[in-house]
Amino acid sequence: SLFRELTLKGLTPNVVTYNTVIDGLYKSKRLNVAHKLFKEMQGQGIVPNVVTYGILINGLCRIGQLNKVTGVLEEMKSKGVIPNLAIYNVLMDSVCEVGQLKEAADIFSILQANGLQPNCRTYGILIKGLCKKGLMSEATKLLRKMEEHECFPNDCTYNIIIRGFILGNDIANALHYRDIMVSKGFAADVDTIELVTNLLAHDSSKELLQKFIS
């Protein structure tokens, strides 16, 4: 085991050591080994912290095993470990990816009820989910809401909104938000430019779209 190997070298693994290795195992999709190591660390008397559980949840979400996340959250609760904003963001992102916007909105409400303040990434995840569903009115309302709560959109947020309007063939609004974005010192990102370029390749007559690359 990792514990035995390190102790033979005169080193004592701690929670940071295990977190690092477990994270690497999840990223390489070695799920069973990661779970085994998680059990081993507890057997060695090392208590998992919020980072450990965040790694587990992120790993499960990354490989699409959302059904196992509830068990991890329940274990956290039983041990008095409180989920942080990063964990809620991962959960929101995962359910949005599979189109579960109601569940994402519920998580958004829960994190606020637990005293956490949504950050730019939190809002961006939910806005992206709304855009993917073509719910642009709701997406722009949420954009205004985040500004009202003094969580100001960044370049990623604006690019998400812009791509949503482009995909919905609402080029006028896409340009409107492009202008707002530019006025705040941001620029179109690679994904937005690629989307515009691909659309123009299929229909070069779209004059409004051409303004994005002019």
Coordinates of N, CA and C in Angstrom, one line a residue:
S1 N 0.8 -1.2 0.0 CA 0.0 0.0 0.0 C 0.9 1.2 0.0
L2 N 0.3 2.4 -0.3 CA 1.0 3.6 -0.3 C 1.5 3.9 1.1
F3 N 0.8 3.6 2.1 CA 1.2 3.8 3.5 C 2.5 3.0 3.8
R4 N 2.5 1.8 3.4 CA 3.7 0.9 3.7 C 4.9 1.4 2.9
E5 N 4.7 1.8 1.7 CA 5.8 2.2 0.9 C 6.5 3.5 1.4
L6 N 5.6 4.4 1.9 CA 6.2 5.7 2.4 C 6.8 5.5 3.8
T7 N 6.2 4.6 4.6 CA 6.8 4.4 5.9 C 8.1 3.7 5.8
L8 N 8.3 2.8 4.8 CA 9.6 2.2 4.6 C 10.7 3.2 4.3
K9 N 10.2 4.3 3.7 CA 11.2 5.4 3.3 C 11.3 6.4 4.4
G10 N 10.7 6.1 5.5 CA 10.7 7.1 6.7 C 9.8 8.2 6.6
L11 N 8.8 8.1 5.7 CA 7.8 9.2 5.5 C 6.5 8.8 6.0
T12 N 5.7 9.7 6.5 CA 4.3 9.4 7.0 C 3.3 10.1 6.1
P13 N 2.5 9.4 5.3 CA 1.5 10.0 4.5 C 0.4 10.7 5.3
N14 N 0.0 11.9 4.9 CA -1.1 12.6 5.6 C -2.3 12.7 4.6
V15 N -3.2 13.5 5.0 CA -4.4 13.7 4.2 C -4.1 14.3 2.9
V16 N -3.2 15.2 2.9 CA -2.8 15.8 1.6 C -2.2 14.8 0.6
T17 N -1.3 13.9 1.2 CA -0.7 12.9 0.4 C -1.8 12.0 -0.3
Y18 N -2.7 11.5 0.5 CA -3.8 10.7 0.0 C -4.7 11.4 -1.0
N19 N -5.0 12.7 -0.7 CA -5.8 13.5 -1.6 C -5.2 13.6 -3.0
T20 N -3.9 13.8 -3.0 CA -3.2 14.0 -4.2 C -3.2 12.7 -5.1
V21 N -3.0 11.6 -4.4 CA -2.9 10.3 -5.1 C -4.3 9.9 -5.6
I22 N -5.3 10.1 -4.7 CA -6.7 9.7 -5.1 C -7.2 10.5 -6.3
D23 N -6.9 11.8 -6.2 CA -7.2 12.7 -7.4 C -6.6 12.2 -8.7
G24 N -5.4 11.8 -8.6 CA -4.7 11.3 -9.8 C -5.3 10.0 -10.3
L25 N -5.7 9.2 -9.4 CA -6.4 7.9 -9.8 C -7.7 8.1 -10.5
Y26 N -8.5 9.1 -9.9 CA -9.8 9.4 -10.6 C -9.5 10.0 -11.9
K27 N -8.6 10.9 -12.1 CA -8.3 11.5 -13.4 C -7.9 10.5 -14.4
S28 N -7.2 9.4 -13.9 CA -6.8 8.3 -14.9 C -7.9 7.2 -14.9
K29 N -9.0 7.5 -14.3 CA -10.2 6.6 -14.4 C -9.9 5.2 -13.7
R30 N -9.1 5.2 -12.7 CA -8.8 4.0 -11.9 C -9.7 4.1 -10.7
L31 N -11.0 4.0 -10.9 CA -12.0 4.2 -9.9 C -11.8 3.2 -8.7
N32 N -11.7 1.9 -9.0 CA -11.6 0.9 -7.9 C -10.4 1.1 -7.0
V33 N -9.2 1.5 -7.6 CA -8.0 1.7 -6.9 C -8.2 3.0 -6.0
A34 N -8.9 4.0 -6.5 CA -9.1 5.2 -5.8 C -10.0 4.9 -4.5
H35 N -11.0 4.1 -4.7 CA -11.9 3.8 -3.6 C -11.1 2.9 -2.6
K36 N -10.3 2.0 -3.0 CA -9.5 1.2 -2.1 C -8.6 2.1 -1.3
L37 N -8.0 3.1 -1.9 CA -7.0 4.0 -1.2 C -7.8 4.8 -0.2
F38 N -9.0 5.2 -0.6 CA -9.9 6.0 0.3 C -10.1 5.2 1.6
K39 N -10.4 3.9 1.4 CA -10.7 3.1 2.6 C -9.4 2.9 3.4
E40 N -8.3 2.8 2.7 CA -7.0 2.6 3.3 C -6.6 3.7 4.2
M41 N -6.8 5.0 3.7 CA -6.5 6.1 4.5 C -7.2 6.2 5.8
Q42 N -8.5 5.8 5.8 CA -9.3 5.8 7.0 C -8.9 4.7 7.9
G43 N -8.4 3.6 7.3 CA -7.9 2.5 8.2 C -6.6 2.9 8.9
Q44 N -5.9 3.8 8.3 CA -4.7 4.3 8.9 C -4.9 5.4 9.9
G45 N -6.2 5.7 10.1 CA -6.6 6.8 11.1 C -6.5 8.2 10.5
I46 N -6.4 8.3 9.2 CA -6.4 9.6 8.6 C -7.8 10.0 8.2
V47 N -8.3 11.1 8.7 CA -9.7 11.5 8.5 C -9.8 12.3 7.2
P48 N -10.7 11.8 6.3 CA -10.9 12.6 5.1 C -11.5 14.0 5.4
N49 N -11.0 15.0 4.6 CA -11.5 16.3 4.8 C -12.4 16.7 3.6
V50 N -12.8 18.0 3.6 CA -13.7 18.4 2.6 C -13.1 18.3 1.2
V51 N -11.8 18.5 1.1 CA -11.1 18.3 -0.1 C -11.1 16.9 -0.6
T52 N -10.9 15.9 0.3 CA -11.0 14.5 -0.1 C -12.4 14.2 -0.7
Y53 N -13.4 14.6 0.0 CA -14.8 14.3 -0.5 C -15.1 15.1 -1.8
G54 N -14.5 16.3 -1.9 CA -14.6 17.0 -3.2 C -14.0 16.2 -4.3
I55 N -12.9 15.6 -4.1 CA -12.2 14.8 -5.1 C -13.1 13.6 -5.5
L56 N -13.6 12.9 -4.5 CA -14.5 11.8 -4.7 C -15.7 12.2 -5.6
I57 N -16.3 13.3 -5.2 CA -17.5 13.7 -5.9 C -17.2 14.2 -7.3
N58 N -16.1 14.9 -7.4 CA -15.7 15.4 -8.8 C -15.4 14.2 -9.7
G59 N -14.7 13.2 -9.1 CA -14.3 12.0 -9.9 C -15.6 11.2 -10.3
L60 N -16.5 11.0 -9.4 CA -17.7 10.3 -9.8 C -18.5 11.1 -10.8
C61 N -18.6 12.4 -10.7 CA -19.3 13.2 -11.7 C -18.7 13.2 -13.0
R62 N -17.3 13.2 -13.0 CA -16.6 13.2 -14.3 C -16.8 11.9 -15.1
I63 N -17.0 10.8 -14.4 CA -17.3 9.5 -15.1 C -18.7 9.2 -15.2
G64 N -19.6 10.2 -14.9 CA -21.0 10.0 -15.1 C -21.7 9.1 -14.0
Q65 N -21.1 8.9 -12.9 CA -21.7 8.1 -11.8 C -22.4 8.9 -10.8
L66 N -23.4 9.7 -11.2 CA -24.1 10.6 -10.3 C -24.9 9.9 -9.3
N67 N -25.3 8.7 -9.6 CA -26.1 7.9 -8.7 C -25.3 7.6 -7.4
K68 N -24.0 7.6 -7.4 CA -23.2 7.3 -6.3 C -22.8 8.5 -5.4
V69 N -23.1 9.7 -6.0 CA -22.8 10.9 -5.3 C -23.6 11.1 -4.0
T70 N -24.8 10.7 -4.0 CA -25.7 10.9 -2.8 C -25.1 10.2 -1.6
G71 N -24.6 9.0 -1.9 CA -23.9 8.2 -0.8 C -22.7 9.0 -0.2
V72 N -21.9 9.6 -1.0 CA -20.8 10.3 -0.6 C -21.2 11.6 0.3
L73 N -22.3 12.2 -0.2 CA -22.8 13.4 0.5 C -23.3 13.0 1.9
E74 N -24.0 11.9 1.9 CA -24.5 11.4 3.2 C -23.4 11.0 4.2
E75 N -22.3 10.4 3.6 CA -21.2 10.1 4.5 C -20.6 11.4 5.0
M76 N -20.4 12.4 4.2 CA -19.9 13.7 4.6 C -20.7 14.2 5.8
K77 N -22.0 14.2 5.6 CA -22.9 14.7 6.6 C -22.8 14.0 7.9
S78 N -22.7 12.6 7.8 CA -22.6 11.8 9.0 C -21.3 12.1 9.8
K79 N -20.3 12.6 9.1 CA -19.0 12.8 9.7 C -18.8 14.3 10.0
G80 N -19.8 15.1 9.8 CA -19.7 16.5 10.1 C -18.9 17.3 9.2
V81 N -18.7 16.8 7.9 CA -17.9 17.6 6.9 C -18.9 18.3 6.1
I82 N -18.8 19.6 6.0 CA -19.8 20.5 5.3 C -19.3 20.7 3.9
P83 N -20.1 20.5 2.9 CA -19.7 20.7 1.5 C -19.4 22.2 1.3
N84 N -18.4 22.5 0.5 CA -18.0 23.9 0.2 C -18.6 24.2 -1.2
L85 N -18.3 25.5 -1.6 CA -18.9 26.0 -2.8 C -18.4 25.2 -4.0
A86 N -17.1 24.8 -4.0 CA -16.5 24.0 -5.1 C -17.3 22.7 -5.3
I87 N -17.7 22.1 -4.3 CA -18.4 20.8 -4.4 C -19.8 21.1 -5.0
Y88 N -20.5 22.1 -4.5 CA -21.8 22.5 -5.1 C -21.7 22.8 -6.6
N89 N -20.6 23.5 -6.9 CA -20.4 23.9 -8.3 C -20.2 22.6 -9.2
V90 N -19.5 21.6 -8.7 CA -19.3 20.4 -9.4 C -20.6 19.7 -9.6
L91 N -21.4 19.7 -8.6 CA -22.8 19.0 -8.6 C -23.7 19.7 -9.6
M92 N -23.7 21.0 -9.6 CA -24.5 21.8 -10.5 C -24.1 21.6 -12.0
D93 N -22.8 21.6 -12.2 CA -22.3 21.4 -13.5 C -22.6 20.0 -14.1
S94 N -22.6 19.0 -13.2 CA -22.9 17.6 -13.6 C -24.3 17.5 -14.0
V95 N -25.2 18.0 -13.2 CA -26.7 17.8 -13.5 C -27.1 18.7 -14.7
C96 N -26.4 19.8 -14.9 CA -26.7 20.7 -16.0 C -26.3 20.0 -17.3
E97 N -25.2 19.3 -17.2 CA -24.6 18.6 -18.4 C -25.6 17.5 -18.9
V98 N -26.4 17.0 -18.0 CA -27.4 16.0 -18.5 C -28.8 16.6 -18.5
G99 N -28.9 17.9 -18.6 CA -30.1 18.6 -18.8 C -31.1 18.7 -17.6
Q100 N -30.6 18.4 -16.4 CA -31.5 18.5 -15.2 C -31.4 19.8 -14.6
L101 N -32.1 20.8 -15.2 CA -32.0 22.2 -14.7 C -32.7 22.4 -13.4
K102 N -33.8 21.7 -13.2 CA -34.5 21.8 -11.9 C -33.6 21.4 -10.8
E103 N -32.9 20.3 -11.0 CA -32.0 19.8 -9.9 C -30.9 20.8 -9.7
A104 N -30.4 21.4 -10.8 CA -29.4 22.4 -10.7 C -29.9 23.6 -9.9
A105 N -31.1 24.1 -10.2 CA -31.7 25.2 -9.5 C -31.9 24.9 -8.0
D106 N -32.2 23.6 -7.7 CA -32.4 23.2 -6.3 C -31.0 23.3 -5.6
I107 N -30.0 22.8 -6.2 CA -28.6 22.9 -5.6 C -28.3 24.3 -5.4
F108 N -28.6 25.2 -6.3 CA -28.3 26.6 -6.2 C -29.0 27.2 -5.0
S109 N -30.2 26.8 -4.7 CA -31.0 27.3 -3.6 C -30.4 26.7 -2.3
I110 N -30.0 25.4 -2.3 CA -29.5 24.8 -1.1 C -28.2 25.4 -0.7
L111 N -27.3 25.7 -1.6 CA -26.0 26.3 -1.2 C -26.2 27.7 -0.6
Q112 N -27.2 28.4 -1.1 CA -27.5 29.7 -0.5 C -28.1 29.5 0.9
A113 N -29.0 28.6 1.0 CA -29.6 28.3 2.3 C -28.5 27.9 3.4
N114 N -27.4 27.3 2.9 CA -26.4 26.8 3.8 C -25.3 27.9 4.0
G115 N -25.7 29.2 3.6 CA -24.8 30.3 3.9 C -23.7 30.6 3.0
L116 N -23.7 29.9 1.8 CA -22.7 30.1 0.8 C -23.1 31.1 -0.2
Q117 N -22.2 31.9 -0.7 CA -22.5 32.9 -1.7 C -22.1 32.4 -3.1
P118 N -23.0 32.3 -4.1 CA -22.6 31.9 -5.4 C -21.5 32.8 -6.0
N119 N -20.5 32.2 -6.6 CA -19.5 33.0 -7.3 C -19.8 33.0 -8.8
C120 N -18.8 33.6 -9.5 CA -19.0 33.8 -11.0 C -19.2 32.4 -11.7
R121 N -18.4 31.4 -11.2 CA -18.5 30.1 -11.8 C -19.9 29.5 -11.5
T122 N -20.4 29.7 -10.3 CA -21.7 29.1 -10.0 C -22.8 29.6 -10.9
Y123 N -22.8 31.0 -11.1 CA -23.8 31.6 -12.0 C -23.5 31.1 -13.4
G124 N -22.3 31.1 -13.8 CA -21.9 30.7 -15.2 C -22.4 29.3 -15.5
I125 N -22.3 28.4 -14.5 CA -22.8 27.0 -14.8 C -24.3 26.9 -15.1
L126 N -25.0 27.7 -14.2 CA -26.5 27.7 -14.4 C -26.9 28.4 -15.7
I127 N -26.2 29.5 -16.0 CA -26.5 30.2 -17.2 C -26.2 29.4 -18.4
K128 N -25.1 28.6 -18.4 CA -24.8 27.7 -19.5 C -25.8 26.6 -19.7
G129 N -26.3 26.1 -18.6 CA -27.4 25.1 -18.6 C -28.6 25.7 -19.3
L130 N -29.0 26.9 -18.9 CA -30.2 27.5 -19.5 C -30.0 27.8 -21.0
C131 N -28.8 28.2 -21.4 CA -28.5 28.5 -22.8 C -28.6 27.2 -23.6
K132 N -28.1 26.1 -23.1 CA -28.1 24.8 -23.8 C -29.5 24.4 -24.1
K133 N -30.5 24.8 -23.2 CA -31.9 24.5 -23.4 C -32.6 25.6 -24.3
G134 N -31.9 26.6 -24.6 CA -32.5 27.7 -25.4 C -33.3 28.6 -24.6
L135 N -33.1 28.6 -23.3 CA -33.9 29.5 -22.4 C -33.1 30.8 -22.2
M136 N -33.0 31.6 -23.2 CA -32.2 32.8 -23.2 C -32.8 33.9 -22.3
S137 N -34.1 34.0 -22.2 CA -34.7 35.0 -21.4 C -34.3 34.7 -19.9
E138 N -34.4 33.4 -19.5 CA -34.1 33.1 -18.1 C -32.6 33.3 -17.9
A139 N -31.8 33.0 -18.9 CA -30.3 33.1 -18.8 C -29.9 34.6 -18.6
T140 N -30.5 35.5 -19.3 CA -30.2 36.9 -19.2 C -30.8 37.5 -17.9
K141 N -31.9 36.9 -17.4 CA -32.4 37.4 -16.1 C -31.4 37.0 -15.0
L142 N -30.8 35.8 -15.1 CA -29.9 35.3 -14.1 C -28.6 36.2 -14.2
L143 N -28.2 36.6 -15.4 CA -27.1 37.4 -15.6 C -27.3 38.8 -14.8
R144 N -28.5 39.3 -15.0 CA -28.8 40.6 -14.2 C -28.8 40.3 -12.7
K145 N -29.3 39.2 -12.3 CA -29.4 38.9 -10.9 C -28.0 38.8 -10.3
M146 N -27.1 38.2 -11.0 CA -25.7 38.1 -10.4 C -25.1 39.5 -10.3
E147 N -25.4 40.4 -11.2 CA -24.9 41.7 -11.1 C -25.5 42.5 -10.0
E148 N -26.8 42.2 -9.8 CA -27.5 42.9 -8.6 C -26.9 42.4 -7.3
H149 N -26.4 41.2 -7.3 CA -25.8 40.7 -6.1 C -24.3 40.9 -6.0
E150 N -23.8 41.8 -6.9 CA -22.4 42.3 -7.0 C -21.5 41.1 -7.2
C151 N -21.9 40.2 -8.0 CA -21.1 39.1 -8.5 C -21.0 39.4 -10.0
F152 N -19.9 40.0 -10.5 CA -19.9 40.6 -11.8 C -19.4 39.6 -12.8
P153 N -20.1 39.5 -14.0 CA -19.8 38.5 -15.0 C -18.4 38.7 -15.5
N154 N -17.7 37.6 -15.9 CA -16.4 37.7 -16.5 C -16.5 37.4 -18.0
D155 N -15.3 37.2 -18.6 CA -15.3 36.9 -20.0 C -16.0 35.6 -20.3
C156 N -15.8 34.6 -19.4 CA -16.5 33.3 -19.6 C -18.0 33.4 -19.6
T157 N -18.5 34.2 -18.7 CA -20.0 34.4 -18.6 C -20.5 35.0 -19.8
Y158 N -19.9 36.1 -20.3 CA -20.4 36.8 -21.5 C -20.3 35.9 -22.7
N159 N -19.2 35.1 -22.8 CA -19.1 34.2 -24.0 C -20.2 33.2 -24.0
I160 N -20.5 32.7 -22.8 CA -21.6 31.7 -22.7 C -22.9 32.2 -23.3
I161 N -23.3 33.5 -22.8 CA -24.5 34.1 -23.2 C -24.5 34.4 -24.7
I162 N -23.3 34.9 -25.2 CA -23.2 35.2 -26.7 C -23.4 33.9 -27.5
R163 N -22.8 32.8 -27.1 CA -22.9 31.6 -27.9 C -24.3 31.1 -27.9
G164 N -25.0 31.3 -26.7 CA -26.4 30.9 -26.6 C -27.3 31.6 -27.6
F165 N -27.1 32.9 -27.7 CA -27.8 33.7 -28.7 C -27.5 33.3 -30.1
I166 N -26.2 33.1 -30.4 CA -25.8 32.7 -31.8 C -26.5 31.4 -32.2
L167 N -26.4 30.4 -31.3 CA -27.0 29.1 -31.6 C -28.5 29.2 -31.7
G168 N -29.1 30.2 -31.0 CA -30.6 30.4 -31.2 C -30.9 31.3 -32.3
N169 N -29.9 31.7 -33.1 CA -30.0 32.5 -34.3 C -30.5 33.9 -34.0
D170 N -30.2 34.4 -32.8 CA -30.5 35.7 -32.4 C -29.2 36.5 -32.4
I171 N -28.8 36.9 -33.6 CA -27.5 37.5 -33.8 C -27.5 38.9 -33.2
A172 N -28.6 39.6 -33.3 CA -28.7 41.0 -32.8 C -28.4 41.0 -31.3
N173 N -29.0 40.1 -30.5 CA -28.7 40.1 -29.1 C -27.3 39.6 -28.8
A174 N -26.8 38.7 -29.6 CA -25.4 38.2 -29.5 C -24.4 39.4 -29.6
L175 N -24.7 40.2 -30.6 CA -23.8 41.4 -30.8 C -24.0 42.4 -29.7
H176 N -25.2 42.5 -29.2 CA -25.5 43.4 -28.1 C -24.6 43.0 -26.9
Y177 N -24.6 41.8 -26.6 CA -23.8 41.3 -25.4 C -22.3 41.3 -25.7
R178 N -22.0 41.1 -27.0 CA -20.6 41.2 -27.4 C -20.1 42.6 -27.1
D179 N -20.9 43.6 -27.5 CA -20.5 45.0 -27.3 C -20.3 45.3 -25.8
I180 N -21.3 44.8 -25.0 CA -21.1 45.0 -23.5 C -19.9 44.3 -23.0
M181 N -19.6 43.1 -23.5 CA -18.4 42.4 -23.1 C -17.1 43.2 -23.4
V182 N -17.1 43.7 -24.6 CA -15.9 44.5 -25.1 C -15.7 45.7 -24.2
S183 N -16.9 46.4 -23.9 CA -16.8 47.6 -23.1 C -16.2 47.4 -21.7
K184 N -16.3 46.1 -21.3 CA -15.8 45.8 -20.0 C -14.4 45.3 -20.0
G185 N -13.8 45.3 -21.2 CA -12.4 44.9 -21.4 C -12.2 43.4 -21.7
F186 N -13.3 42.7 -22.0 CA -13.2 41.3 -22.4 C -13.3 41.1 -23.9
A187 N -12.9 39.9 -24.3 CA -13.0 39.6 -25.8 C -13.6 38.2 -26.0
A188 N -14.0 38.0 -27.2 CA -14.5 36.6 -27.6 C -13.5 35.6 -27.4
D189 N -13.9 34.4 -26.8 CA -12.9 33.4 -26.6 C -12.8 32.4 -27.8
V190 N -12.0 31.4 -27.7 CA -11.7 30.5 -28.8 C -13.0 29.8 -29.2
D191 N -13.8 29.4 -28.2 CA -15.0 28.6 -28.6 C -16.0 29.5 -29.3
T192 N -16.1 30.8 -28.9 CA -17.1 31.7 -29.6 C -16.6 32.0 -31.0
I193 N -15.3 32.2 -31.2 CA -14.7 32.5 -32.5 C -14.9 31.3 -33.4
E194 N -14.6 30.1 -32.9 CA -14.8 28.9 -33.7 C -16.2 28.7 -34.1
L195 N -17.2 29.0 -33.2 CA -18.6 28.8 -33.6 C -18.9 29.8 -34.7
V196 N -18.5 31.0 -34.6 CA -18.8 32.0 -35.6 C -18.2 31.7 -36.9
T197 N -16.9 31.2 -36.9 CA -16.2 30.9 -38.1 C -16.9 29.7 -38.8
N198 N -17.3 28.7 -38.0 CA -18.0 27.5 -38.6 C -19.3 27.9 -39.3
L199 N -20.0 28.8 -38.6 CA -21.3 29.2 -39.2 C -21.1 30.0 -40.5
L200 N -20.1 30.9 -40.5 CA -19.8 31.7 -41.7 C -19.4 30.8 -42.8
A201 N -18.7 29.7 -42.5 CA -18.2 28.8 -43.5 C -19.4 28.1 -44.2
H202 N -20.5 28.0 -43.6 CA -21.7 27.4 -44.2 C -22.6 28.5 -44.8
D203 N -22.5 29.7 -44.4 CA -23.3 30.8 -44.9 C -22.6 32.1 -44.8
S204 N -21.8 32.5 -45.8 CA -21.0 33.7 -45.7 C -21.8 34.9 -45.9
S205 N -23.2 34.8 -46.1 CA -24.0 36.0 -46.3 C -24.5 36.6 -45.0
K206 N -24.2 35.9 -43.9 CA -24.7 36.4 -42.6 C -23.8 37.6 -42.2
E207 N -24.3 38.8 -42.6 CA -23.5 40.0 -42.4 C -23.3 40.3 -40.9
L208 N -24.3 40.1 -40.1 CA -24.2 40.4 -38.6 C -23.1 39.5 -38.0
L209 N -23.1 38.2 -38.4 CA -22.1 37.4 -37.9 C -20.7 37.8 -38.3
Q210 N -20.6 38.4 -39.5 CA -19.3 38.8 -39.9 C -18.7 39.9 -39.0
K211 N -19.5 40.6 -38.3 CA -19.1 41.7 -37.5 C -18.2 41.1 -36.3
F212 N -18.5 39.9 -36.0 CA -17.7 39.3 -34.9 C -16.2 39.2 -35.2
I213 N -15.9 39.0 -36.5 CA -14.5 38.8 -36.9 C -14.0 40.0 -37.7
S214 N -14.8 41.0 -37.7 CA -14.3 42.2 -38.5 C -13.4 43.1 -37.6

